Short mmCIF file of C-alpha atoms in Angstrom, two decimals:
data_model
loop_
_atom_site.label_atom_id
_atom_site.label_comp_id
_atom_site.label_asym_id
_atom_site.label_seq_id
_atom_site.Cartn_x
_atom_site.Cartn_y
_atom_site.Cartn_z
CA UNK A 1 3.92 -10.14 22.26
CA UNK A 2 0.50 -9.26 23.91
CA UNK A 3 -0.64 -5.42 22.97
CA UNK A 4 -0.44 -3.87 26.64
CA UNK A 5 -0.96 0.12 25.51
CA UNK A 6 -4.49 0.93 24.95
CA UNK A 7 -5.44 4.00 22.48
CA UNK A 8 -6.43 7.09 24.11
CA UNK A 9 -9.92 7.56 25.25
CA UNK A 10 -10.95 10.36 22.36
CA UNK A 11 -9.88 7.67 19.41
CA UNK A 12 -11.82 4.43 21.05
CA UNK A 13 -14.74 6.95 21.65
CA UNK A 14 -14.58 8.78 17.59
CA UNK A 15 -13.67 4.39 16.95
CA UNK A 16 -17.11 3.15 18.35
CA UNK A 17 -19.24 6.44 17.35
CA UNK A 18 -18.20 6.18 13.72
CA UNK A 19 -18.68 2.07 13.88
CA UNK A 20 -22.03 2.53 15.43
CA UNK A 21 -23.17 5.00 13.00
CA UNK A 22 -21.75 3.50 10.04
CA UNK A 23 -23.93 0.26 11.08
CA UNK A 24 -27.03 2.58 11.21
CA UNK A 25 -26.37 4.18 8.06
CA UNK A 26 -25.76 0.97 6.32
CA UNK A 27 -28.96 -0.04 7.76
CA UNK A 28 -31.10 2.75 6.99
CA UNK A 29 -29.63 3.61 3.53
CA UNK A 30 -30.71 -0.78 2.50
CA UNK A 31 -34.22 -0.28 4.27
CA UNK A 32 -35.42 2.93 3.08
CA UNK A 33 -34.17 2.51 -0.90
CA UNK A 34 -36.33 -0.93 -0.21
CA UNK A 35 -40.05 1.60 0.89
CA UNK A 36 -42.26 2.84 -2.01
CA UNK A 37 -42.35 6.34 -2.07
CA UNK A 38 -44.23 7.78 1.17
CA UNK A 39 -43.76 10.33 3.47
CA UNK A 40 -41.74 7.62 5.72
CA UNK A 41 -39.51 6.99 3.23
CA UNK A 42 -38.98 10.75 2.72
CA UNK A 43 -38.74 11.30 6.07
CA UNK A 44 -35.75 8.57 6.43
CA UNK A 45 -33.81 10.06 3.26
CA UNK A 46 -33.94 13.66 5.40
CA UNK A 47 -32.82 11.14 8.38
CA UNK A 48 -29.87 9.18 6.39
CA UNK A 49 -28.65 13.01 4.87
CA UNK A 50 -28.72 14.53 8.72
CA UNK A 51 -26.70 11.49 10.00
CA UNK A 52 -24.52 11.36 6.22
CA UNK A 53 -23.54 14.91 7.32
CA UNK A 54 -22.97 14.16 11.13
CA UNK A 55 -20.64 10.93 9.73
CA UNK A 56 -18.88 13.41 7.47
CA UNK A 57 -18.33 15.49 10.87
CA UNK A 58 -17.23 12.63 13.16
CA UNK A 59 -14.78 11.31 10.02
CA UNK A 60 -13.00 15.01 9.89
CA UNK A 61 -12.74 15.16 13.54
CA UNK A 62 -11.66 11.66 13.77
CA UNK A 63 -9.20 12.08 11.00
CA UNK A 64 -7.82 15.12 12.78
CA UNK A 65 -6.84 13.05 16.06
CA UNK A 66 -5.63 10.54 14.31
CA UNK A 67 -2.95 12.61 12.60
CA UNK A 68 -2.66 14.78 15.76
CA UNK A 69 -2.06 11.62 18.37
CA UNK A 70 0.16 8.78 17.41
CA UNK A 71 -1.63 5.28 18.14
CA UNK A 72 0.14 3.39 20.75
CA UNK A 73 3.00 0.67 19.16
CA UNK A 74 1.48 -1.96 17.04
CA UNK A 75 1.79 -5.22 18.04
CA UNK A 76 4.46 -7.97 16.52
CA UNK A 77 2.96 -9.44 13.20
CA UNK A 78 4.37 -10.50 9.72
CA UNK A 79 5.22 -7.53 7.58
CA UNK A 80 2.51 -7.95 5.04
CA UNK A 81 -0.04 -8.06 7.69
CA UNK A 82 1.38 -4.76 8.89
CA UNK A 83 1.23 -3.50 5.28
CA UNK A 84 -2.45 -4.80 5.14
CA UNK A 85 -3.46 -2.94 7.77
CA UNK A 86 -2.00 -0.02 7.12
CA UNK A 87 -3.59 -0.12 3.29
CA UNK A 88 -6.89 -0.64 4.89
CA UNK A 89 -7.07 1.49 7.23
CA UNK A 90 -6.48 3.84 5.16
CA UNK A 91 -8.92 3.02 2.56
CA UNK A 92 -11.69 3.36 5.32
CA UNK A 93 -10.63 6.53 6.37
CA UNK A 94 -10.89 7.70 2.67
CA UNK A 95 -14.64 5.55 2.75
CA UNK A 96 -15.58 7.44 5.78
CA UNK A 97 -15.16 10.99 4.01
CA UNK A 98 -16.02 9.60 -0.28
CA UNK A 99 -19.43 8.04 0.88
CA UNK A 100 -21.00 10.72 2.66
CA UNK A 101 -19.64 13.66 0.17
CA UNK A 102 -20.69 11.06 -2.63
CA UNK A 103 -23.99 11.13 -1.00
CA UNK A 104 -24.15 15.08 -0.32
CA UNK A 105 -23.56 15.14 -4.55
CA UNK A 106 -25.92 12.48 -5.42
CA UNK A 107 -28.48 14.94 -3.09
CA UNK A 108 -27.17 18.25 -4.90
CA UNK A 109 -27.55 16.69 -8.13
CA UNK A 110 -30.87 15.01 -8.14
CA UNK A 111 -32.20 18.50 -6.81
CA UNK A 112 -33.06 17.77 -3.31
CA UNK A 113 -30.83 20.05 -0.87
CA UNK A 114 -29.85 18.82 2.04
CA UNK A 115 -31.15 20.47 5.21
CA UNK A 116 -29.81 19.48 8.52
CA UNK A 117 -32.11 18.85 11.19
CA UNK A 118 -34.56 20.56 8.89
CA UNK A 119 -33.25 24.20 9.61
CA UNK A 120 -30.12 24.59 8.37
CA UNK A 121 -29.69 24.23 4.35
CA UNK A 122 -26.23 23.42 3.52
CA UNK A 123 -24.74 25.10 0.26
CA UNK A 124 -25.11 22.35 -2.78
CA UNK A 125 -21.80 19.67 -3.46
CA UNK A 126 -22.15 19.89 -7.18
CA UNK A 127 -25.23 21.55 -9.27
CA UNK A 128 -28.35 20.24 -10.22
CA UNK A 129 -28.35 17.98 -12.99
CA UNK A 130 -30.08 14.51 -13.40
CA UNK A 131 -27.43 12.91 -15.53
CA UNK A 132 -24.93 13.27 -13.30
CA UNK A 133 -27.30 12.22 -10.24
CA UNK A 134 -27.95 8.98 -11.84
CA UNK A 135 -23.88 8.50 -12.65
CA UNK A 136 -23.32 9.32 -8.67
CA UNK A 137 -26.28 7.35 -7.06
CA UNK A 138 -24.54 4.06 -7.95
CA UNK A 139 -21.54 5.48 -6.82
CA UNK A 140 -22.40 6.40 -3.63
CA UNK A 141 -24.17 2.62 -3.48
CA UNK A 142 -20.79 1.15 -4.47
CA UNK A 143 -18.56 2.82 -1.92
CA UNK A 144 -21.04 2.38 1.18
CA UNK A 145 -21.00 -1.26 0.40
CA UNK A 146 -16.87 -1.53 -0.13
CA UNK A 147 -16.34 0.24 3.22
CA UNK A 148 -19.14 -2.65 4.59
CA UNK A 149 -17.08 -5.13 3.46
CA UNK A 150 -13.21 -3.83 4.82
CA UNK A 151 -15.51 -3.12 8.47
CA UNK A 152 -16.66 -6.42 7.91
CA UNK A 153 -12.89 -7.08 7.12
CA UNK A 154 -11.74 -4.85 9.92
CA UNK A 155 -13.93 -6.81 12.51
CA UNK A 156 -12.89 -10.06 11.25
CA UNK A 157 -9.28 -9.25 11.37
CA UNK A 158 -9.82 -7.77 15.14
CA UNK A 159 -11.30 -11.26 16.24
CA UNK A 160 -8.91 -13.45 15.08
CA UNK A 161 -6.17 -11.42 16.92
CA UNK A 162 -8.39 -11.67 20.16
CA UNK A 163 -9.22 -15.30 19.71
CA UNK A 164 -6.31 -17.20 17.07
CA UNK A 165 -3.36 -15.02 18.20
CA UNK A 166 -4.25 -14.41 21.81
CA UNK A 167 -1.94 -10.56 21.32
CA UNK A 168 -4.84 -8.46 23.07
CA UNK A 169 -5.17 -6.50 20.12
CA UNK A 170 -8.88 -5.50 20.35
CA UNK A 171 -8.37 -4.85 24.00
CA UNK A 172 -7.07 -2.08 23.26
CA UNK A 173 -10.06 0.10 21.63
CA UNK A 174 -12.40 -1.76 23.74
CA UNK A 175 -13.93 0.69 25.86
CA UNK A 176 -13.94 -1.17 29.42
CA UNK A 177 -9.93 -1.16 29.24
CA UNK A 178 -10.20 2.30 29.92
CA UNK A 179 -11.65 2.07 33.02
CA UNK A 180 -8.95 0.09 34.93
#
């Protein structure tokens, strides 16, 4: 059974902003924890909390599609794959809100409000307190890098449906599908 119904063009557009940006977090978040402190590395913590927040944003709206616009029928596979999929997909959906809250706490925590764009101060997550900053920065670590790994997962899994199956599956949030 090739997948022949393509998902709207909201979801592949919220699908690709939240991959690319979870890419560029990743990114970001590995180089600038690697800088001494400077005023770039400053800078790119302000940077990583602005984009954290707009993530946050993207994952809500996202979210709220999702659950307001059934995805098109899934295509034949075993029923543990099905159940796979299902299981992660959920888990990343959870990822996409627990890392950047976990990361809006670790802020609050260690002190260091975070101000949008540099004008807007959002209210604190939790109150200040550098015990429980230290018990959240590995946390927030520890969930970026498990929702790297079911992406990585997620990406893997779309490729060999493209190329091993042959079903069409990733043609269906690819963008230029759209356009026919």
């Amino acid at each position: 059974m090739t997948a022949s119904e393509p998902y709207t063009t909201p979801a592949i557009a919220l699908h690709w902003l939240l991959a690319l940006a979870i890419v560029g977090m990743l990114a970001l978040g590995t180089w600038m924890t690697s800088l001494p402190l400077s005023p770039l590395r400053l800078k790119l913590y302000n940077w990583h909390k602005w984009a954290g927040v707009l993530v946050l944003a993207l994952s809500l709206l996202r979210l709220a599609w999702r659950l307001a616009h059934r995805p098109p029928a899934a295509v034949a596979m075993p029923a543990w794959q099905r159940r796979a999929a299902a299981a992660s997909h959920a888990a990343m959906y959870g990822l996409f809100l627990a890392v950047p809250l976990a990361g809006w706490a670790y802020s609050s925590a260690a002190g260091f409000p975070v101000v949008l764009f540099g004008v807007w101060p959002l209210p604190d997550f939790v109150a200040a307190d550098r015990a429980l900053a230290e018990a959240i920065r590995p946390l927030h670590r520890l969930l970026a890098w498990t929702l790297a790994a079911l992406a990585a997962l997620h990406v893997a899994a779309a490729l060999h449906h493209q190329f091993v199956l042959r079903d069409g599956l990733l043609a269906r949030m690819w963008p230029a599908r759209r356009r026919r």
